[in-house]
PDB file of C-alpha atoms in Angstrom:
ATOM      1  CA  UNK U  21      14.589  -8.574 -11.252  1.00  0.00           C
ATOM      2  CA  UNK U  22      16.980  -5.582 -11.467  1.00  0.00           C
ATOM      3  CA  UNK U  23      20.082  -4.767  -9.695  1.00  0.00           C
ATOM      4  CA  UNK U  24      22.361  -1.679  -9.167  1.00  0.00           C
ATOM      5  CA  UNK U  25      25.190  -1.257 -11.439  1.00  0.00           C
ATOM      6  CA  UNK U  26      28.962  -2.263 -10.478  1.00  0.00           C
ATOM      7  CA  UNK U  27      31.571   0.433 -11.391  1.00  0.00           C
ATOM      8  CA  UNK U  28      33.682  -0.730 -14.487  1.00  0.00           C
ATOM      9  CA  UNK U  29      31.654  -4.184 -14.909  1.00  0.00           C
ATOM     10  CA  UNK U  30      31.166  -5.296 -18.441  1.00  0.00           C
ATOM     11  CA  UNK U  31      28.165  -7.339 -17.824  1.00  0.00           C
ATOM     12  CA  UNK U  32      26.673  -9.406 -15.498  1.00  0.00           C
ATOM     13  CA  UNK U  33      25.530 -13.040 -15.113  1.00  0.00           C
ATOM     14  CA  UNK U  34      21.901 -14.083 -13.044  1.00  0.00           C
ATOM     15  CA  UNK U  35      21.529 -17.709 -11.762  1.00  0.00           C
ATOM     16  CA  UNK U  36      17.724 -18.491 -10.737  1.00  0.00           C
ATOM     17  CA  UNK U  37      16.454 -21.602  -9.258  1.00  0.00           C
ATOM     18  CA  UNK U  38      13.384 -23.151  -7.718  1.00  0.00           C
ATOM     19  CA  UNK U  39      15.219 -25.573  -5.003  1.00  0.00           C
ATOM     20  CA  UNK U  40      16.986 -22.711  -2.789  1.00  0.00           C
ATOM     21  CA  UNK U  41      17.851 -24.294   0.689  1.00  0.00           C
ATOM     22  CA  UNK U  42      18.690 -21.158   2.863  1.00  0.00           C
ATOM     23  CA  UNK U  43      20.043 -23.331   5.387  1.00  0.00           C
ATOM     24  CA  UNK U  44      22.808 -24.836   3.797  1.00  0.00           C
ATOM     25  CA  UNK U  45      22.907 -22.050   0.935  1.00  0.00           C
ATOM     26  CA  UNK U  46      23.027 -24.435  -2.054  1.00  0.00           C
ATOM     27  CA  UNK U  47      20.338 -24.715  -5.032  1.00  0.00           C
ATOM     28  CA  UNK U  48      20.712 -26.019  -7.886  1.00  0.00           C
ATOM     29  CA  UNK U  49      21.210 -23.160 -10.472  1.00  0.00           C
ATOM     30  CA  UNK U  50      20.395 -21.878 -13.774  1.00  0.00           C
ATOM     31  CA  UNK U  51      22.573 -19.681 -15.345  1.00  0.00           C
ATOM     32  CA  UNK U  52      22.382 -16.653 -17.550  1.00  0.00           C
ATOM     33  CA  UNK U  53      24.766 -14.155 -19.155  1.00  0.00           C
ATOM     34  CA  UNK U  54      22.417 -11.036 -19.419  1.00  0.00           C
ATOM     35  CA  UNK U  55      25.192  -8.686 -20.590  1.00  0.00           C
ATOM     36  CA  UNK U  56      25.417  -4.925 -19.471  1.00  0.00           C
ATOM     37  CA  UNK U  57      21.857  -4.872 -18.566  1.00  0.00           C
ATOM     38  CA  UNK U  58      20.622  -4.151 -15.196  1.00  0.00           C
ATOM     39  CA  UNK U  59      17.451  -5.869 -14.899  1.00  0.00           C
ATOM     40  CA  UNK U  60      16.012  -9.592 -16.153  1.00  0.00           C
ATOM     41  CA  UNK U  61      12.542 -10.245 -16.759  1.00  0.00           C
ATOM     42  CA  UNK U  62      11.819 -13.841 -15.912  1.00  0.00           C
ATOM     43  CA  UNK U  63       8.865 -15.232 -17.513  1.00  0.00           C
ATOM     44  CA  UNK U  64       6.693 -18.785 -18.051  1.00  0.00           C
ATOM     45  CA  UNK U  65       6.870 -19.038 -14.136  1.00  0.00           C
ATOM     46  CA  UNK U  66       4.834 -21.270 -11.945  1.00  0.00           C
ATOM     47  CA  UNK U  67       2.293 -19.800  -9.959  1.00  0.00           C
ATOM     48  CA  UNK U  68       3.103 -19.969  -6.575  1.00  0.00           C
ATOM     49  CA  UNK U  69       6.424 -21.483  -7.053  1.00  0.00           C
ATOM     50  CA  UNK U  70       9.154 -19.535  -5.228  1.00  0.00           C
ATOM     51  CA  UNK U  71      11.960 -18.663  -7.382  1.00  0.00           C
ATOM     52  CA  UNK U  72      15.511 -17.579  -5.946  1.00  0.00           C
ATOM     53  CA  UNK U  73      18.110 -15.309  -7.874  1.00  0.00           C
ATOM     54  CA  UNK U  74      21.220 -13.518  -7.189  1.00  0.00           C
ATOM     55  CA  UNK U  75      23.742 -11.794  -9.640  1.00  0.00           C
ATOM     56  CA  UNK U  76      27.394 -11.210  -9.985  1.00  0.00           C
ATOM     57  CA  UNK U  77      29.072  -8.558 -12.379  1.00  0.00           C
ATOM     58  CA  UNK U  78      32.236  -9.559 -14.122  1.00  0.00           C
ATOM     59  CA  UNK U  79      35.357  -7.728 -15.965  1.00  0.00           C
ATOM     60  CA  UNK U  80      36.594  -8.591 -19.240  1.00  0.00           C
ATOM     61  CA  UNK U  81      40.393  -8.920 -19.723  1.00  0.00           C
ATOM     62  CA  UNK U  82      42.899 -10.425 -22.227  1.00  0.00           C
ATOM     63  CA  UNK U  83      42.176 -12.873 -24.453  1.00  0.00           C
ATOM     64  CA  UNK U  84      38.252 -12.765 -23.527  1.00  0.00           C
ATOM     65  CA  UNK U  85      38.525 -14.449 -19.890  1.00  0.00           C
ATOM     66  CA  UNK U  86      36.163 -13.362 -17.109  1.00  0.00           C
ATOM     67  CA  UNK U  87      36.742 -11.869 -13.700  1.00  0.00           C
ATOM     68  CA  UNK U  88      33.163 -12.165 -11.514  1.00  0.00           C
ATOM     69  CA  UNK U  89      32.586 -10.431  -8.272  1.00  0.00           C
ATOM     70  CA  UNK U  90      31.057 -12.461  -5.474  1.00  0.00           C
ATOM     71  CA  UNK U  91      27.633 -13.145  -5.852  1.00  0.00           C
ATOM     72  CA  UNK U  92      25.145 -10.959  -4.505  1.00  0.00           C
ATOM     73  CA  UNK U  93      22.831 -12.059  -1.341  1.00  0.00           C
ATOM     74  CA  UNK U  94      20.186 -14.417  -2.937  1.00  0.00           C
ATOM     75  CA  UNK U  95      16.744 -13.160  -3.079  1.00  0.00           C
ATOM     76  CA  UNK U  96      13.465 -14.931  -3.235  1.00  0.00           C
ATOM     77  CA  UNK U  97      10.044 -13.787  -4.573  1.00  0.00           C
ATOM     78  CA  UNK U  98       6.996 -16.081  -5.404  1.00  0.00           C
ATOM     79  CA  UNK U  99       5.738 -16.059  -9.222  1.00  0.00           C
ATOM     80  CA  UNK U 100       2.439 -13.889  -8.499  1.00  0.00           C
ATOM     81  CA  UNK U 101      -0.492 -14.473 -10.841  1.00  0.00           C
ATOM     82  CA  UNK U 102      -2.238 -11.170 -13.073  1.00  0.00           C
ATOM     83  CA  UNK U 103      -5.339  -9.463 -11.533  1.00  0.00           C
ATOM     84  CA  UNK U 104      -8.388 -10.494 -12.820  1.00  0.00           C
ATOM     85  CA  UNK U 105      -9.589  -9.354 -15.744  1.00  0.00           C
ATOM     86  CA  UNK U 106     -13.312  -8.607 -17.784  1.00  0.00           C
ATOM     87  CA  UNK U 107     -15.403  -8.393 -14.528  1.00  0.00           C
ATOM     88  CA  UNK U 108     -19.073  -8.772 -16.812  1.00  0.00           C
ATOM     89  CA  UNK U 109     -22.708  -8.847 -15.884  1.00  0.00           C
ATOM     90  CA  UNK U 110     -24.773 -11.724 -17.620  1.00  0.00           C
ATOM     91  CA  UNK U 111     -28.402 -12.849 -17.421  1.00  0.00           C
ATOM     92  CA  UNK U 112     -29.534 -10.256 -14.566  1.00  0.00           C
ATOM     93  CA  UNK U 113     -33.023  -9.954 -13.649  1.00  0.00           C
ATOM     94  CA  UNK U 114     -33.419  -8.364 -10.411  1.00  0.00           C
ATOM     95  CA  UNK U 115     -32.921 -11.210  -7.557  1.00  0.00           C
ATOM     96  CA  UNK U 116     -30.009 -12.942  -9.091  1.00  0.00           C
ATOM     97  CA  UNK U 117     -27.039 -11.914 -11.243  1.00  0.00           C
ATOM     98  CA  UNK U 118     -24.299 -13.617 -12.479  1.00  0.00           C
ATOM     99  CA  UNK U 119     -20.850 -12.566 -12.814  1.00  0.00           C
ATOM    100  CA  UNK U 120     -17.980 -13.917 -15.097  1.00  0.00           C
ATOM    101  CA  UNK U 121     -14.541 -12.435 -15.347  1.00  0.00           C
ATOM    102  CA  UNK U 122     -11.491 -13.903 -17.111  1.00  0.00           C
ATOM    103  CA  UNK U 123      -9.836 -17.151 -16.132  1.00  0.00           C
ATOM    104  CA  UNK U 124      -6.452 -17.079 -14.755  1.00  0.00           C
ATOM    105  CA  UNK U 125      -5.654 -21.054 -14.529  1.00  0.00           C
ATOM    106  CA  UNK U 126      -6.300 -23.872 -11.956  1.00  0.00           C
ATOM    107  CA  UNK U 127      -4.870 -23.088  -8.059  1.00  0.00           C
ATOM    108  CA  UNK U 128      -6.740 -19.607  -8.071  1.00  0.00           C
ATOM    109  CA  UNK U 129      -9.360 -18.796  -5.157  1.00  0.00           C
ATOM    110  CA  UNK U 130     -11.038 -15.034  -6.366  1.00  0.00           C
ATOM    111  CA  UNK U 131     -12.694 -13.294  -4.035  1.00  0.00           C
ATOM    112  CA  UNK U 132     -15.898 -11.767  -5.036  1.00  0.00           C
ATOM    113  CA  UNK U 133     -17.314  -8.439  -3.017  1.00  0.00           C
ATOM    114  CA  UNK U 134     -19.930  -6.396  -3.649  1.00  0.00           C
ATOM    115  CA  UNK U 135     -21.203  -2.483  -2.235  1.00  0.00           C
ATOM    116  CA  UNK U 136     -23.835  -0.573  -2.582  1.00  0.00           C
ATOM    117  CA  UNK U 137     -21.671   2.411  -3.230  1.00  0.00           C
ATOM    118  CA  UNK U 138     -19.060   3.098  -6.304  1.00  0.00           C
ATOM    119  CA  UNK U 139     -16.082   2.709  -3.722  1.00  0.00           C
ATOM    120  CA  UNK U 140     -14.567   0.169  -2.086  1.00  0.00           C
ATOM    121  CA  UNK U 141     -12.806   1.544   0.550  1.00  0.00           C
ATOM    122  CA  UNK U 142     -15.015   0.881   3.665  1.00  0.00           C
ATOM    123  CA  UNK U 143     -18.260  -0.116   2.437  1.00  0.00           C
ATOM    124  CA  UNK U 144     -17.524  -3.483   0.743  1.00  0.00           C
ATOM    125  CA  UNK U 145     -19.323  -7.192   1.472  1.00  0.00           C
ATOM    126  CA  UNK U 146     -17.130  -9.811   0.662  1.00  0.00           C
ATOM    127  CA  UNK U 147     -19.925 -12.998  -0.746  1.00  0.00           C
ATOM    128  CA  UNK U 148     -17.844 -15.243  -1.958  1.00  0.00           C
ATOM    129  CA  UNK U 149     -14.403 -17.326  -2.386  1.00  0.00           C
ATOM    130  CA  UNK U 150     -15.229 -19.378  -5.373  1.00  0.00           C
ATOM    131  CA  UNK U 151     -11.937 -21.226  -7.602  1.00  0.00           C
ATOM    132  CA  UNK U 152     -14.109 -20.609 -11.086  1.00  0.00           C
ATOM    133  CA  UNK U 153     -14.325 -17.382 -12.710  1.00  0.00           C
ATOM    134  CA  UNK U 154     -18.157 -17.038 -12.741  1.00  0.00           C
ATOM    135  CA  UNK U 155     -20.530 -16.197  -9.761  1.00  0.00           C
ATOM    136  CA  UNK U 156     -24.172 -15.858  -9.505  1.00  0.00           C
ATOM    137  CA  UNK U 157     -24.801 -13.308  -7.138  1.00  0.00           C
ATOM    138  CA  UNK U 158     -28.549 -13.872  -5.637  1.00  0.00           C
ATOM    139  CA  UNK U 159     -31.102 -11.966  -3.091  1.00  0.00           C
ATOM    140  CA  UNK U 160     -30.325  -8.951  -4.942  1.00  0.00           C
ATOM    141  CA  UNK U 161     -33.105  -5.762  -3.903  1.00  0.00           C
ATOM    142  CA  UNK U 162     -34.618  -4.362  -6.780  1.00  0.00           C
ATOM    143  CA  UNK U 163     -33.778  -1.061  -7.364  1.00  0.00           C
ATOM    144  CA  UNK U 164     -30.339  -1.216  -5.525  1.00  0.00           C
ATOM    145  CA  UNK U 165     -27.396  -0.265  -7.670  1.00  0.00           C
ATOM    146  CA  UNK U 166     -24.532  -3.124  -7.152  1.00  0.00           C
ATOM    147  CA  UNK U 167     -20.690  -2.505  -7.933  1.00  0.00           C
ATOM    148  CA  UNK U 168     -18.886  -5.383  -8.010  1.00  0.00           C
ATOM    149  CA  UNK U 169     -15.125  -6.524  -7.838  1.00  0.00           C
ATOM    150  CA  UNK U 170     -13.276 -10.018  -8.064  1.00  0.00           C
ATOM    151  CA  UNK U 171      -9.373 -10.114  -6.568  1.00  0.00           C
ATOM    152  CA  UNK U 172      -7.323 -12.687  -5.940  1.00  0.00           C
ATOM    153  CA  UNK U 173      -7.814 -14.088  -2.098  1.00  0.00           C
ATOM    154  CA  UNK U 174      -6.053 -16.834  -0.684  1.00  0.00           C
ATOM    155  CA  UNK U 175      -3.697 -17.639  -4.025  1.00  0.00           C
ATOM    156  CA  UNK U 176      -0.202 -17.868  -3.921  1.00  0.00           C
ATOM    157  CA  UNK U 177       1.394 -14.914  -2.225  1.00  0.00           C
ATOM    158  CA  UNK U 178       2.170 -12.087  -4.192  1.00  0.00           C
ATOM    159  CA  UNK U 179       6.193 -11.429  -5.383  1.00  0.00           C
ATOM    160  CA  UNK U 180       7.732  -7.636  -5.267  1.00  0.00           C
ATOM    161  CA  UNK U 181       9.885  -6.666  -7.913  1.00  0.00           C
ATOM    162  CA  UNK U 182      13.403  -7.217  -6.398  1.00  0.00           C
ATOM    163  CA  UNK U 183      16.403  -4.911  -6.651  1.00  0.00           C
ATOM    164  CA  UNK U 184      19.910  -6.800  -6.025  1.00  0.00           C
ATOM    165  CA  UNK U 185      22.928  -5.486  -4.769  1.00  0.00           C
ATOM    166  CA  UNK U 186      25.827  -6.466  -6.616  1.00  0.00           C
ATOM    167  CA  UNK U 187      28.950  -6.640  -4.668  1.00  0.00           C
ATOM    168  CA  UNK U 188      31.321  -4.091  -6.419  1.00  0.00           C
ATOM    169  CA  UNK U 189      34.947  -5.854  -5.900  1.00  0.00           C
ATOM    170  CA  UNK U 190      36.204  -8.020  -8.411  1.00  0.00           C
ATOM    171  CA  UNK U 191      37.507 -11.160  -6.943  1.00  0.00           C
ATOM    172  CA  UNK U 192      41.065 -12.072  -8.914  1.00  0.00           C
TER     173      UNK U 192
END
């Protein structure tokens, strides 16, 4: 998560949480003072689990109180999984061959495609959705060349980095 900076601020503070209600604006937050810096990197999420956040800056005056801005409009993104890794050919004679790639954890539906040419981009046959990392790929023509690719298909949505405006008034 990163956000923009507020003139003069002397840090900032990040609540996240997992029960946002947009409706009645409440959640039950968790609270972090991240300093000066402009961006968090939240890790050991959830797959699929949506996580809220918004951010406030805050002034420093005598005798080490804080002043906070209002908090920022909350955003939400959903934890997204890592591509698949290690796509590998094993035991291939020429009618069946099986595939195994790296396994990213229980929830995951990969979508394996195959085409006859080294790209993608129009010329792909999707075969399978299987929720294992290992596919045996059968009725293969001899003498064909085969590239393959696994993604991700119907797994939890997919989270953008967000960037946060901070509100720049300090509320006294």
């Amino acid at each position: 998560i990163t956000w923009n900076a507020a003139p003069e601020a002397d840090g900032y503070e990040l609540e996240w949480a997992t029960d946002f209600d947009a409706a009645t604006n409440t959640a039950t937050w968790n609270g972090i003072d991240v300093g000066k810096t402009l961006e968090y990197i939240h890790s050991s999420l959830t797959l699929g689990e949506l996580y809220s956040y918004h951010v406030c800056a805050y002034v420093e005056v005598s005798g080490g109180a804080k002043v906070y801005t209002p908090w920022s409009a909350v955003v939400s993104t959903a934890a997204k999984p890592p591509k698949p890794q290690n796509l590998k050919l094993v035991n291939t004679d020429y009618k069946t061959q099986d595939l195994t790639w790296d396994d990213l954890g229980t929830g995951i539906l990969y979508e394996v495609s195959y085409s006859t040419s080294s790209t993608f981009e129009k010329s792909s046959t999707t075969i399978a959705n299987v929720t294992t990392p290992a596919y045996t790929h059968t009725n293969c023509t001899n003498g064909t060349s085969y590239s393959r690719q696994t993604r991700l298909s119907s797994s939890p949505k997919a989270g953008a980095q967000c960037t946060i405006p901070v509100p720049s008034s300090v509320v006294t």
